[in-house]
Amino acid sequence: MTAKNLIIVESPAKAKTIHKILGPSYDVTSSMGHLRDLPHSRLGVDLEHDFEPHYIVIQKRRKFAKELRENARNRQAVYLAPDPDREGEAISWHLAQLLNEDEKSQAQKKKRQAEKKPKTPKSNSKKASNGAAQKSPQTRKLYRITFHEITESAVKAALKHPGTIDVKKVNAQQARRILDRLVGYSLSPLLWKKIGRGLSAGRVQSVALRLIVDREKEIEAFVSQEYWTIEAALQKASGGASFTAQLERIGEEKPQIPTQQEAEKLIDELRKQSYVVEDIEDKEQRHLPKPPFTTSTLQQEAFHKLGYSSARTMRIAQQLYEGLELGKGNPVGLITYMRTDSVRIADEAMKALRHFLQDEHGTDFLSEKTRLYKSKKGAQEAHEAIRPSSLSRSPESLKAYLNEEQFALYQLIWQRTLASQMADARDRVVSVRIAAGRYRLKAVGRTNIFAGWKTVYQETSENEQQPQQQDQQQEEKTLPVLSVGEPLTLLNVSPSEHFTKPPRRYTDASIVKTLEEQGIGRPSTYAPIIQTIVSRNYVSRTGGSLFPTELGRMVSDMLVEHFPEVMDVKFTAQMEEELDQVEEGSQEWVSVVRHFYTPFSQRVSIAQEQMREVKREVIPTEHRCDKCGKPMVIKWGRFGQFLSCSDYPNCKNAKPIPSGVACAQEGCNGELVERRAKGRTFYGCSNYPNCRYTTHRLPKTEGSDPSHPQKDPENPGVAPAQG
Ligand SMILES: [Zn+2]
Ligand SMILES: [Zn+2]
C-alpha cells in the first residue's frame, strides 16, 4: 500500500528512523545524497551567461532518479527533509526540480492522452490507476521540512509546520559549488601540464595545505635556544614537609639564564642568602565550563580524548544523529545535528538539562543562572549545539546497543552538555613570594575546593599550539601554612636546562581549530578539507601530526607564487563571508562569483605562460631501465617523485625511487622504497609482492625526530597494507 504522503531524506539510516517514528501514514525514502550535480566531463558553468550552471542527473543515479519520480507521483504531499543546512537545502532544491519537471511532463502526457482518447479512463502509468489522483484535480504539494534532531517530537513538529525551500541558502551553496568548480577546473589541468600527471588543486583545501607547509618551514627555520631555570627546595624553620619555589626576579628583572655557567653562578649566590616569606596571596580561582559542542570543538576534543581523526568523528556522529536501533525499541536519533557552529541549546532542552542536573547532581552542582554562551560571529542561530536528544538516555543505559566508538563519542557529547550548565570548579590558590637578598622566588600551592562541572568533564590543555608556555599547572600542590615575615630554611638549589621548542605540527584538532579561527571552511567542510589534502598525497598523517609531502610543498609553493589570492587566508575567509551574505540575502550569488572569477581567470592565463615547467626539469639518475636499458629519470606524479624511463612515452616503465637502504627481511636482496597508502607514507620492499616487508621509517632515521608524537591515534603500531 502506498501512503498518501512521501518524505524524502538523503540517507537510508535516517529514512529508517523517520519511518519507525511516523508509522504507515507516511512513506519515507532516501535520495542517497545528491541526484544532480555539475557534469563530470566538462565545466558545466556558462561563463558567458552569469555563470549559469548546467546540472545533470548524475550518470550512476539515473535509474534511481526515475524510480524516485515514479514513487513521488500521485502523492498528496511530498516532504523534502534533507539535513538542516545549505547542503541539505540544495539537495532539497534539486529534488524539487526533478519532481516538478516530472509532474509537468506527466500532466502533458495526460493531456495528450485525453485529447487522443477522451473516453478512456485508464492511463499508462501504473501508479495512476489507484484513482485518487484522477478524481482530485488538485496537484501534489511539495514542502520542505527541517528538524535538528530525529525524534518523534521534532519530526512531528516539522510536519505540522512545513515550509518552502530557502532559495538564498540554495544560492549560497550553488555559489560555493561553482567557485570550487571554476578553481578546480582551472588549476588541476595547469598542475597536470606544469608539474605532473594526475595532480589537482581546490579552493579552500589549498589554503589549508599552505598553512601546513608554512608551519613546516617555520619548524625547519627554528633555531632552538638553551635556557635555564632555578628552583629552590625550602622548609619551615621548624621543619616539616619541603616545598619548591622558582626563581622569579633578580632585582627588578626577570632572570635570563642562557648558560649552565651563569646558572651555577646564581646558585652559588642563592646558597648564601637567607630566606624569608615576603608576601602571601590567598585567593579563590574559578574555572568555567566550556560551551556545548559545535562541529569544530567536537572534532578537536574527539581527537584529544579519543584519538579520532575529524573524518572518523563525523562518521560516528552521523550514525548517532541518524538513529540507531536500541534493542527492541524504535531507532531514534541520539544527538542533534552534527554540522553546526551554534552553541545554543533550545529552550525546552535547556529546561530538561537543568532539571536533570538538579535531580542527578543537586543544586550545588547546577550553575546559579542559566549559562548562555555566545556563538561565533555569523553562526546560524536557528541551529543548535550538538547535544543528546534526550537526557533520559544516559551513556550507560545505551552501552549494550552502541559499538565502542559510538559509545565513546556519545559519552563525550553527553558529558560536555552536562558540564556546560554546571557550577564553576573552584580552586584555592596560594602564591607565596619569598625574599632572598636581591632575589625573589615564588611558590604556588593549589587545592581544589569544589569540583563543580569537573565532576563530569575533563579539561583539555589549551596550549597545544604554544609548547613554549609551560602548561598552567592545574594539578594539586599543597604548601605548608606560612606567614609573612617567617624565616625559611634552604634545603637545596638546583638548575634545570630547557630548550625553546619550535611550533608544533598541525594535527586534525589544531588545523580545524585554526581553520575556524581564521574563518576558513564551515562545519560541513572541516573534515573533507583534511581528507582531500591527505588523499591527494599533499599531506601525510604520521603519529597524529600532519606533514606536508615534497609534492605538497611543491604544489603549495607554485600556487602561492602564481595565485596569491587563492592561497591567502584572509582572502579565502572573505569569500566565506560573502557566501554567508548570499545566504542572508545581502549579496547576489552571481556577483560574488564574478568578483572572484574575473581576476582569477587573468591569473590563470598568466600562469599558463609563466609558471615553471617542473615537468621538464627531469633529474637524471644512475638507474637503468630494466625494460629497455635507457637511463631512468626522476619525475613528479600524483604520488610524489618517481623513477621514469627517459624514453617515455615510448617506454612507459616507472617505479618508486629506491632509498638506498636494504630490505631488513632475511634472505631478501630488495631495497626499501617509499610508498603511500591511505595518506600515510611508509617504506616497502622493492621486491613486493614477493617480499611484504614494510616499515614506517627508514632505519637510519628511526627515532631521530623528537617532534614526532609517539602515538598514532588512527593506527597504533600497525603497518598499513602495501598497495
Ligand atoms: Zn625503458
Ligand atoms: Zn624484501
XYZ file of C-alpha atoms and ligand atoms in Angstrom:
725
model
C 0.000 0.000 0.000
C 1.280 3.416 -0.889
C 0.770 6.117 1.691
C -0.667 9.475 0.652
C 2.428 11.247 1.814
C 6.049 10.770 0.939
C 9.055 12.028 2.857
C 12.409 12.152 1.088
C 15.629 12.348 3.065
C 19.226 11.897 1.931
C 20.311 8.814 3.820
C 18.838 5.325 4.330
C 19.544 5.229 8.084
C 17.694 8.487 8.556
C 14.796 7.242 6.415
C 14.511 4.140 8.577
C 14.410 6.132 11.802
C 11.772 8.542 10.497
C 9.678 5.714 9.115
C 9.610 3.983 12.503
C 8.654 7.249 14.173
C 5.763 8.062 11.835
C 4.271 4.687 11.059
C 2.356 3.710 7.897
C 0.715 7.038 7.055
C 3.986 8.257 5.566
C 6.317 6.540 3.156
C 9.910 7.524 3.721
C 12.603 7.130 1.113
C 16.174 8.280 0.722
C 17.859 10.039 -2.198
C 21.230 8.724 -1.016
C 22.911 12.090 -1.425
C 22.840 14.266 -4.494
C 20.997 13.141 -7.615
C 22.014 16.093 -9.728
C 25.328 17.876 -9.993
C 27.536 19.678 -12.473
C 28.692 17.311 -15.214
C 31.881 15.387 -14.652
C 33.479 15.736 -18.057
C 33.058 19.427 -18.733
C 32.944 22.714 -16.842
C 29.151 22.879 -16.803
C 29.179 26.573 -15.971
C 28.235 29.117 -18.621
C 30.917 31.778 -18.371
C 29.147 33.951 -20.939
C 25.815 33.986 -19.141
C 26.130 34.837 -15.472
C 27.820 31.552 -14.579
C 24.619 29.690 -15.179
C 25.165 26.098 -14.024
C 24.119 23.179 -16.189
C 23.116 20.498 -13.767
C 22.559 16.981 -14.947
C 21.286 13.874 -13.253
C 24.424 12.050 -12.171
C 25.058 9.209 -14.622
C 25.085 6.495 -11.992
C 21.917 7.815 -10.396
C 19.687 7.933 -13.490
C 17.793 4.725 -12.792
C 17.270 5.718 -9.192
C 16.061 9.192 -10.180
C 13.485 7.641 -12.483
C 12.249 5.363 -9.707
C 12.064 8.253 -7.291
C 10.000 10.287 -9.752
C 7.570 7.417 -10.132
C 7.476 6.904 -6.402
C 6.542 10.550 -5.878
C 3.728 10.568 -8.443
C 0.133 10.791 -7.254
C 1.022 11.640 -3.721
C -0.962 14.200 -1.828
C 2.158 15.689 -0.387
C 5.889 15.200 -0.707
C 8.079 16.439 2.121
C 11.712 17.147 1.407
C 13.601 16.507 4.612
C 17.354 16.571 3.946
C 19.581 17.948 6.715
C 19.023 21.478 8.026
C 21.918 23.269 6.333
C 22.990 24.633 2.941
C 23.861 21.247 1.551
C 20.528 19.837 2.681
C 18.711 22.814 1.214
C 20.497 22.285 -2.096
C 19.633 18.575 -2.155
C 16.011 19.529 -1.492
C 16.044 22.071 -4.296
C 17.468 19.590 -6.777
C 14.874 17.023 -5.724
C 12.136 19.603 -6.202
C 13.463 20.378 -9.693
C 13.382 16.710 -10.620
C 9.900 16.135 -9.244
C 8.429 19.298 -10.715
C 9.810 18.509 -14.162
C 8.256 15.107 -13.837
C 4.925 16.492 -12.763
C 4.870 18.830 -15.751
C 5.711 16.098 -18.216
C 3.153 13.783 -16.641
C 0.499 16.465 -16.915
C 1.343 16.999 -20.591
C 1.253 13.285 -21.190
C -2.185 13.004 -19.632
C -3.396 15.966 -21.623
C -2.185 14.385 -24.866
C -3.813 11.090 -23.954
C -7.043 12.812 -23.032
C -7.053 14.538 -26.427
C -6.412 11.255 -28.240
C -8.928 9.049 -26.492
C -11.248 11.225 -24.479
C -13.444 8.320 -23.266
C -10.806 6.018 -21.841
C -10.336 6.439 -18.111
C -7.243 4.260 -17.962
C -3.799 5.713 -18.042
C -0.479 4.172 -18.925
C 1.010 4.996 -15.604
C 0.894 2.100 -13.179
C 0.505 4.170 -10.072
C -2.128 6.453 -11.532
C -4.562 3.550 -11.529
C -5.346 3.949 -7.859
C -7.773 6.568 -8.946
C -7.423 9.008 -6.094
C -5.224 11.330 -8.056
C -7.531 11.302 -11.044
C -10.552 12.219 -9.025
C -8.821 15.106 -7.382
C -7.647 17.751 -9.790
C -5.507 19.097 -7.004
C -1.780 18.991 -7.685
C 0.710 17.407 -5.412
C 2.014 19.645 -2.649
C 5.763 19.900 -2.220
C 7.105 21.004 1.137
C 10.449 21.480 2.778
C 10.730 20.395 6.397
C 13.706 20.653 8.728
C 14.496 19.359 12.196
C 17.669 19.371 14.257
C 17.111 16.012 15.840
C 15.392 12.882 14.588
C 12.976 12.333 17.431
C 9.234 11.926 17.461
C 8.529 15.403 18.789
C 10.928 17.149 16.402
C 9.784 15.311 13.265
C 6.088 15.715 14.080
C 6.550 19.401 14.862
C 8.279 19.869 11.489
C 5.391 18.158 9.673
C 2.919 20.407 11.442
C 4.679 23.496 10.105
C 6.003 22.579 6.694
C 7.835 25.321 4.837
C 9.276 26.060 1.441
C 12.788 25.819 0.089
C 15.026 28.709 1.130
C 16.358 29.884 -2.210
C 19.002 32.073 -0.588
C 20.527 29.049 1.097
C 20.443 27.175 -2.187
C 22.156 30.097 -3.899
C 24.897 30.178 -1.277
C 25.568 26.504 -1.827
C 25.414 26.956 -5.581
C 27.920 29.822 -5.461
C 30.300 27.665 -3.430
C 29.874 24.748 -5.803
C 30.549 26.954 -8.832
C 33.541 28.714 -7.257
C 35.064 25.366 -6.357
C 34.353 24.073 -9.841
C 35.943 27.103 -11.525
C 39.062 26.842 -9.387
C 39.375 23.072 -9.668
C 38.831 23.051 -13.415
C 41.425 25.780 -13.938
C 44.135 24.732 -11.525
C 44.121 20.979 -11.988
C 44.971 20.964 -15.731
C 47.589 23.623 -15.064
C 49.329 21.465 -12.453
C 48.987 18.490 -14.723
C 50.675 20.399 -17.535
C 53.370 22.059 -15.434
C 54.258 19.562 -12.720
C 52.941 16.077 -13.258
C 50.077 13.918 -14.376
C 47.055 13.434 -12.198
C 47.617 16.393 -9.877
C 44.745 18.547 -8.734
C 44.050 21.543 -6.542
C 40.959 23.048 -4.988
C 39.942 26.332 -3.468
C 39.749 26.007 0.306
C 41.895 22.859 0.571
C 44.855 24.656 -0.980
C 44.832 27.290 1.765
C 44.793 24.550 4.378
C 47.725 22.917 2.595
C 49.553 26.222 2.679
C 49.059 26.516 6.443
C 50.624 23.090 6.882
C 53.517 23.860 4.517
C 54.175 27.222 6.202
C 54.244 25.555 9.591
C 56.789 23.013 8.344
C 59.002 25.826 7.090
C 58.761 27.581 10.462
C 59.831 24.363 12.145
C 62.773 23.986 9.773
C 63.864 27.590 10.269
C 63.549 27.369 14.026
C 66.765 27.586 15.993
C 66.436 26.097 19.434
C 67.792 28.191 22.290
C 69.148 26.856 25.534
C 67.882 28.414 28.758
C 67.966 27.573 32.418
C 65.615 27.894 35.335
C 66.408 27.654 39.027
C 64.344 26.009 41.691
C 64.848 26.011 45.445
C 63.668 23.418 47.967
C 62.611 25.139 51.167
C 61.266 24.204 54.558
C 59.780 25.967 57.546
C 62.387 26.791 60.163
C 60.508 24.434 62.460
C 60.900 21.594 59.942
C 58.116 19.660 58.250
C 57.491 18.977 54.589
C 59.644 20.692 51.987
C 58.227 22.679 49.100
C 59.680 24.172 45.955
C 59.927 27.774 44.790
C 61.013 29.122 41.408
C 63.457 31.977 40.973
C 61.218 34.804 39.706
C 63.210 38.018 39.865
C 66.726 39.306 40.259
C 66.265 42.854 41.499
C 63.605 44.212 39.185
C 64.476 41.932 36.274
C 63.128 38.589 35.210
C 66.029 36.147 35.252
C 67.545 35.390 31.835
C 69.858 32.424 32.235
C 71.301 31.324 28.894
C 74.097 29.007 30.094
C 74.942 26.472 32.756
C 77.833 28.663 33.878
C 75.506 31.528 34.672
C 73.048 29.201 36.350
C 75.799 27.916 38.616
C 76.984 31.411 39.445
C 73.447 32.263 40.555
C 73.177 29.076 42.571
C 76.334 29.974 44.458
C 74.825 33.346 45.244
C 71.473 31.855 46.254
C 73.149 29.437 48.680
C 74.500 32.405 50.616
C 71.137 34.144 51.103
C 68.694 33.935 53.953
C 65.104 33.227 53.011
C 62.027 34.900 54.376
C 58.348 34.958 53.413
C 57.666 38.415 51.992
C 54.109 38.219 50.751
C 51.226 35.740 50.647
C 48.325 35.919 48.268
C 45.486 33.554 49.030
C 42.636 33.563 46.534
C 39.919 31.511 45.010
C 40.186 30.706 41.338
C 37.105 29.800 39.342
C 37.115 27.652 36.235
C 34.213 27.968 33.875
C 32.964 25.056 31.823
C 33.186 25.193 28.047
C 30.111 25.675 25.859
C 28.392 22.592 24.463
C 29.918 21.182 21.294
C 29.940 22.652 17.829
C 31.318 20.650 14.905
C 34.730 22.191 15.334
C 35.035 21.691 19.099
C 33.652 18.164 18.858
C 36.326 17.265 16.301
C 39.048 18.813 18.460
C 38.009 17.088 21.665
C 37.418 13.737 19.984
C 40.966 13.959 18.659
C 42.477 14.852 22.030
C 40.443 12.497 24.170
C 39.720 9.591 21.831
C 42.389 9.944 19.155
C 39.836 10.158 16.317
C 40.502 11.966 13.051
C 37.960 14.616 12.062
C 36.515 12.350 9.391
C 36.082 9.487 11.836
C 34.378 11.729 14.377
C 31.930 12.969 11.761
C 31.149 9.473 10.550
C 30.290 8.320 14.083
C 28.376 11.498 14.908
C 26.282 10.994 11.797
C 25.358 7.483 12.943
C 24.300 8.833 16.327
C 22.278 11.606 14.702
C 20.572 9.440 12.094
C 19.391 6.920 14.604
C 20.385 3.559 15.959
C 18.277 0.586 16.862
C 18.038 0.381 20.634
C 17.124 -3.187 21.460
C 13.505 -3.867 20.536
C 12.680 -0.184 20.731
C 12.365 2.016 17.707
C 15.502 3.524 16.291
C 15.940 7.048 17.466
C 18.328 9.899 16.720
C 20.581 10.114 19.772
C 22.112 13.524 19.175
C 21.183 16.781 17.477
C 22.519 17.634 14.008
C 26.298 17.347 13.962
C 27.119 20.096 11.464
C 26.688 23.303 13.374
C 28.597 26.326 14.568
C 26.000 27.259 17.165
C 26.399 26.740 20.909
C 22.732 27.442 21.592
C 20.548 24.925 23.387
C 16.833 25.080 22.589
C 14.634 26.337 25.431
C 12.880 23.015 26.010
C 16.132 21.097 26.032
C 17.674 23.659 28.358
C 14.833 23.235 30.841
C 15.248 19.476 30.716
C 19.008 19.764 31.138
C 18.791 21.955 34.225
C 16.141 19.730 35.771
C 18.251 16.705 35.088
C 21.309 18.253 36.729
C 19.303 19.303 39.740
C 17.905 15.800 40.166
C 21.105 13.908 39.461
C 23.781 16.145 40.964
C 21.893 18.523 43.276
C 21.524 22.297 43.351
C 25.146 22.887 44.371
C 26.391 21.464 41.107
C 23.976 23.416 38.941
C 25.199 26.824 37.722
C 23.295 29.547 39.577
C 21.919 31.093 36.416
C 21.359 29.509 33.048
C 24.642 29.849 31.210
C 24.105 31.467 27.843
C 27.042 31.009 25.501
C 27.860 33.208 22.567
C 28.199 31.550 19.211
C 30.896 32.822 16.944
C 30.056 35.703 14.660
C 27.882 34.706 11.745
C 26.852 31.390 13.275
C 23.436 30.081 12.354
C 21.413 30.977 15.405
C 18.497 28.860 14.266
C 20.841 25.933 14.750
C 21.689 24.201 17.955
C 24.769 22.879 19.634
C 25.493 19.151 19.423
C 23.780 17.572 22.432
C 21.986 14.342 23.336
C 18.421 14.361 22.014
C 17.184 13.103 25.357
C 18.840 13.091 28.757
C 16.805 10.030 29.681
C 19.291 8.055 27.576
C 22.440 8.039 29.679
C 25.572 6.614 28.061
C 25.494 3.684 30.474
C 21.899 2.836 29.560
C 22.899 2.671 25.866
C 26.133 0.812 26.273
C 24.645 -2.509 25.217
C 23.352 -1.067 21.920
C 26.290 1.024 20.802
C 29.621 -0.106 19.475
C 32.742 1.081 21.222
C 33.323 4.249 19.200
C 29.656 5.232 19.194
C 29.587 4.850 22.945
C 32.774 6.862 23.429
C 31.600 9.750 21.280
C 28.107 9.773 22.759
C 29.565 9.831 26.242
C 31.803 12.751 25.317
C 28.826 14.731 23.963
C 26.752 13.797 26.984
C 29.394 14.885 29.464
C 30.162 18.141 27.682
C 26.465 19.045 27.524
C 26.003 18.393 31.233
C 29.146 20.274 32.197
C 28.049 23.345 30.241
C 25.286 24.123 32.758
C 27.110 23.069 35.888
C 28.634 25.187 38.634
C 32.162 26.617 38.351
C 35.018 24.486 39.583
C 36.834 26.325 42.389
C 40.455 26.096 43.445
C 42.207 27.769 46.311
C 45.473 29.197 45.035
C 48.127 30.354 47.476
C 51.042 32.292 45.978
C 53.952 32.944 48.276
C 56.712 35.432 47.434
C 59.983 34.700 49.134
C 62.774 37.238 49.537
C 66.414 36.117 49.444
C 68.651 39.201 49.312
C 68.038 40.819 45.939
C 66.389 37.641 44.675
C 62.700 36.842 44.747
C 61.268 33.337 44.496
C 57.705 32.183 44.109
C 55.932 29.104 45.413
C 52.392 28.256 44.410
C 50.004 25.887 46.138
C 46.729 24.793 44.644
C 43.922 22.808 46.219
C 40.561 22.067 44.754
C 37.738 23.229 46.989
C 34.786 22.431 44.724
C 34.867 20.213 41.643
C 31.685 21.636 40.051
C 31.494 20.726 36.349
C 34.815 18.892 36.539
C 32.977 16.001 38.195
C 31.632 15.121 34.749
C 34.141 16.543 32.233
C 37.909 16.600 31.952
C 39.509 19.766 30.719
C 41.918 19.558 27.771
C 45.056 21.636 27.779
C 44.635 24.728 25.625
C 48.321 25.070 24.984
C 48.756 22.620 22.202
C 49.801 25.439 19.903
C 52.246 27.039 22.324
C 54.520 24.432 23.814
C 56.681 27.371 24.928
C 54.241 28.274 27.611
C 54.515 25.578 30.155
C 51.081 24.193 30.789
C 49.479 26.159 33.561
C 49.927 23.626 36.300
C 46.427 22.694 37.308
C 47.413 19.801 39.447
C 47.071 19.982 43.190
C 50.066 21.002 45.225
C 49.967 21.922 48.870
C 52.202 24.339 50.741
C 52.728 24.334 54.473
C 50.925 27.075 56.404
C 53.179 30.124 56.167
C 53.040 33.668 57.474
C 54.593 36.911 56.258
C 57.997 37.574 57.831
C 58.553 33.909 58.590
C 62.140 32.717 58.007
C 62.652 29.615 55.866
C 65.401 27.033 55.668
C 67.037 26.446 52.320
C 67.482 22.731 51.654
C 68.709 22.769 48.102
C 69.008 24.915 44.962
C 69.060 23.236 41.598
C 69.208 24.292 37.963
C 67.171 22.797 35.090
C 68.113 23.020 31.472
C 65.479 23.801 28.834
C 65.348 24.446 25.139
C 62.896 26.650 23.338
C 60.718 24.498 21.141
C 59.590 25.008 17.559
C 55.880 25.423 16.918
C 54.096 22.105 16.740
C 52.937 20.494 13.562
C 49.247 20.674 12.950
C 47.033 17.805 13.951
C 43.445 17.181 12.867
C 42.430 19.051 16.013
C 44.659 22.091 15.661
C 44.120 22.545 11.924
C 40.350 22.523 12.465
C 40.765 24.999 15.286
C 42.901 27.238 13.076
C 40.562 26.995 10.099
C 37.670 28.041 12.298
C 39.578 30.863 13.958
C 40.703 32.183 10.585
C 37.203 31.976 9.163
C 38.038 29.355 6.542
C 35.686 26.480 5.956
C 32.404 25.808 7.666
C 31.114 22.956 9.851
C 30.358 20.860 6.794
C 33.827 21.315 5.293
C 36.470 20.908 8.040
C 36.703 17.134 7.803
C 36.547 16.988 3.964
C 39.289 19.636 3.678
C 41.713 17.474 5.647
C 40.650 14.326 3.845
C 41.163 15.927 0.455
C 44.739 17.089 1.017
C 45.644 13.751 2.580
C 44.100 11.728 -0.233
C 45.917 13.865 -2.803
C 49.220 12.959 -1.155
C 49.958 16.593 -0.351
C 49.910 15.876 3.347
C 50.634 12.729 5.268
C 49.389 11.841 8.702
C 52.135 10.391 10.836
C 51.807 9.863 14.550
C 48.718 12.056 14.503
C 50.626 15.029 13.012
C 50.106 16.474 9.554
C 53.305 16.644 7.493
C 53.452 18.193 4.040
C 54.909 15.828 1.460
C 57.531 17.029 -1.016
C 54.781 17.080 -3.595
C 52.534 19.105 -1.296
C 55.276 21.669 -0.741
C 55.968 21.997 -4.427
C 52.292 22.443 -5.331
C 51.723 24.872 -2.487
C 54.769 26.973 -3.385
C 53.811 27.127 -7.044
C 50.261 28.139 -6.218
C 51.371 30.777 -3.708
C 53.598 32.287 -6.354
C 51.002 32.405 -9.101
C 47.706 32.572 -7.209
C 48.409 34.701 -4.156
C 44.711 35.452 -3.562
C 43.530 31.863 -3.759
C 46.289 30.891 -1.324
C 45.646 33.826 1.011
C 43.956 33.050 4.305
C 42.248 36.439 4.617
C 41.041 36.398 1.050
C 39.547 32.945 1.491
C 37.898 33.971 4.755
C 36.424 36.954 2.898
C 34.968 34.602 0.285
C 33.366 32.537 3.036
C 31.820 35.680 4.442
C 30.456 36.636 1.066
C 28.840 33.223 0.782
C 27.256 33.837 4.180
C 25.948 37.137 2.821
C 24.361 35.322 -0.108
C 22.600 33.124 2.419
C 21.431 36.189 4.354
C 20.223 37.775 1.134
C 22.545 40.795 1.246
C 24.589 39.720 -1.808
C 23.727 38.233 -5.172
C 25.476 34.949 -5.806
C 26.383 35.865 -9.386
C 28.223 38.995 -8.304
C 30.162 37.043 -5.670
C 31.304 34.547 -8.296
C 32.122 37.245 -10.843
C 34.058 39.300 -8.317
C 36.242 36.270 -7.735
C 36.446 34.871 -11.220
C 37.449 37.924 -13.259
C 40.863 38.453 -11.597
C 41.320 34.728 -11.068
C 40.958 33.877 -14.765
C 43.584 36.507 -15.589
C 45.958 34.841 -13.145
C 45.305 31.535 -14.851
C 46.270 32.945 -18.263
C 49.457 34.451 -16.879
C 50.374 31.232 -15.087
C 49.857 29.286 -18.326
C 52.679 31.386 -19.761
C 54.906 31.936 -16.789
C 54.645 29.035 -14.389
C 57.809 26.976 -14.180
C 57.608 23.728 -16.127
C 58.719 21.418 -13.379
C 57.705 18.569 -15.625
C 60.586 19.307 -17.989
C 63.144 19.578 -15.201
C 63.766 15.847 -15.090
C 66.526 14.772 -12.756
C 68.970 12.238 -14.233
C 69.887 9.187 -12.148
C 72.312 6.271 -12.432
C 69.473 3.775 -12.601
C 68.939 1.945 -15.882
C 65.531 0.955 -17.217
C 65.083 -2.792 -16.735
C 62.837 -2.934 -19.807
C 64.845 -1.024 -22.445
C 68.183 -0.254 -20.772
C 67.927 3.530 -21.179
C 68.642 5.780 -18.180
C 65.878 6.396 -15.639
C 64.995 9.958 -14.583
C 63.116 11.416 -11.616
C 59.722 12.979 -12.333
C 56.768 14.219 -10.346
C 53.448 12.415 -10.278
C 50.358 12.041 -8.196
C 52.305 10.143 -5.537
C 55.279 12.475 -5.465
C 58.592 11.786 -7.150
C 59.147 8.559 -9.010
C 61.587 6.976 -11.449
C 60.506 7.108 -15.049
C 62.189 5.754 -18.146
C 63.823 8.635 -20.031
C 62.323 7.244 -23.210
C 58.764 7.990 -22.061
C 56.289 7.817 -23.808
C 57.932 5.096 -25.945
C 58.796 3.121 -22.823
C 56.302 3.537 -20.004
C 58.411 1.863 -17.320
C 58.029 3.651 -13.963
C 58.947 2.698 -10.399
C 59.368 4.152 -6.946
C 62.688 5.744 -6.059
C 64.920 3.351 -4.084
C 66.048 4.633 -0.709
C 69.481 3.042 -0.763
C 68.517 1.082 2.354
C 68.464 -2.696 2.101
C 65.335 -4.639 2.963
C 65.525 -5.993 6.518
C 63.860 -9.294 5.625
C 66.320 -12.173 5.908
C 67.408 -13.577 2.603
C 65.858 -10.709 0.605
C 68.110 -8.671 -1.642
C 65.487 -5.938 -2.170
C 65.758 -2.305 -1.316
C 63.273 -0.172 0.646
C 61.199 2.223 -1.446
C 58.806 4.914 -0.363
C 55.148 4.025 -0.764
C 51.871 5.601 0.177
C 48.533 4.208 1.189
C 45.578 5.998 2.706
C 47.545 9.183 3.205
C 50.381 7.526 5.061
C 53.930 7.263 3.906
C 55.837 4.120 4.649
C 58.621 2.028 3.182
C 58.112 -1.263 1.468
C 60.405 -3.721 -0.255
C 61.246 -3.252 -3.934
C 60.593 -6.998 -4.315
C 56.918 -6.571 -3.445
C 54.735 -8.657 -3.809
C 57.321 -11.416 -3.294
C 58.567 -9.691 -0.157
C 55.981 -7.967 2.026
C 58.330 -6.254 4.468
C 57.187 -2.738 5.482
C 58.397 -0.158 7.963
C 57.169 3.280 8.974
C 60.561 4.907 8.981
C 63.906 4.106 7.400
C 66.249 2.508 9.947
C 68.771 5.362 9.803
C 66.147 7.995 10.683
C 64.352 5.911 13.270
C 63.665 7.855 16.450
C 65.768 10.785 15.292
C 62.871 13.215 15.192
C 61.790 14.010 18.735
C 58.969 16.224 17.474
C 57.046 13.154 16.315
C 54.486 12.308 18.939
C 54.707 8.692 19.969
C 51.094 7.761 19.482
C 49.363 7.312 16.189
C 45.728 7.530 17.252
C 44.341 6.199 13.977
C 46.661 3.303 13.574
C 48.555 2.319 16.684
C 51.652 0.463 15.655
C 50.202 -1.275 12.625
C 51.916 -1.015 9.281
C 49.482 -0.077 6.533
C 48.869 -2.614 3.836
C 51.064 -2.315 0.829
C 49.356 -1.375 -2.366
Zn 62.561 1.988 -20.667
Zn 62.373 -7.609 0.913
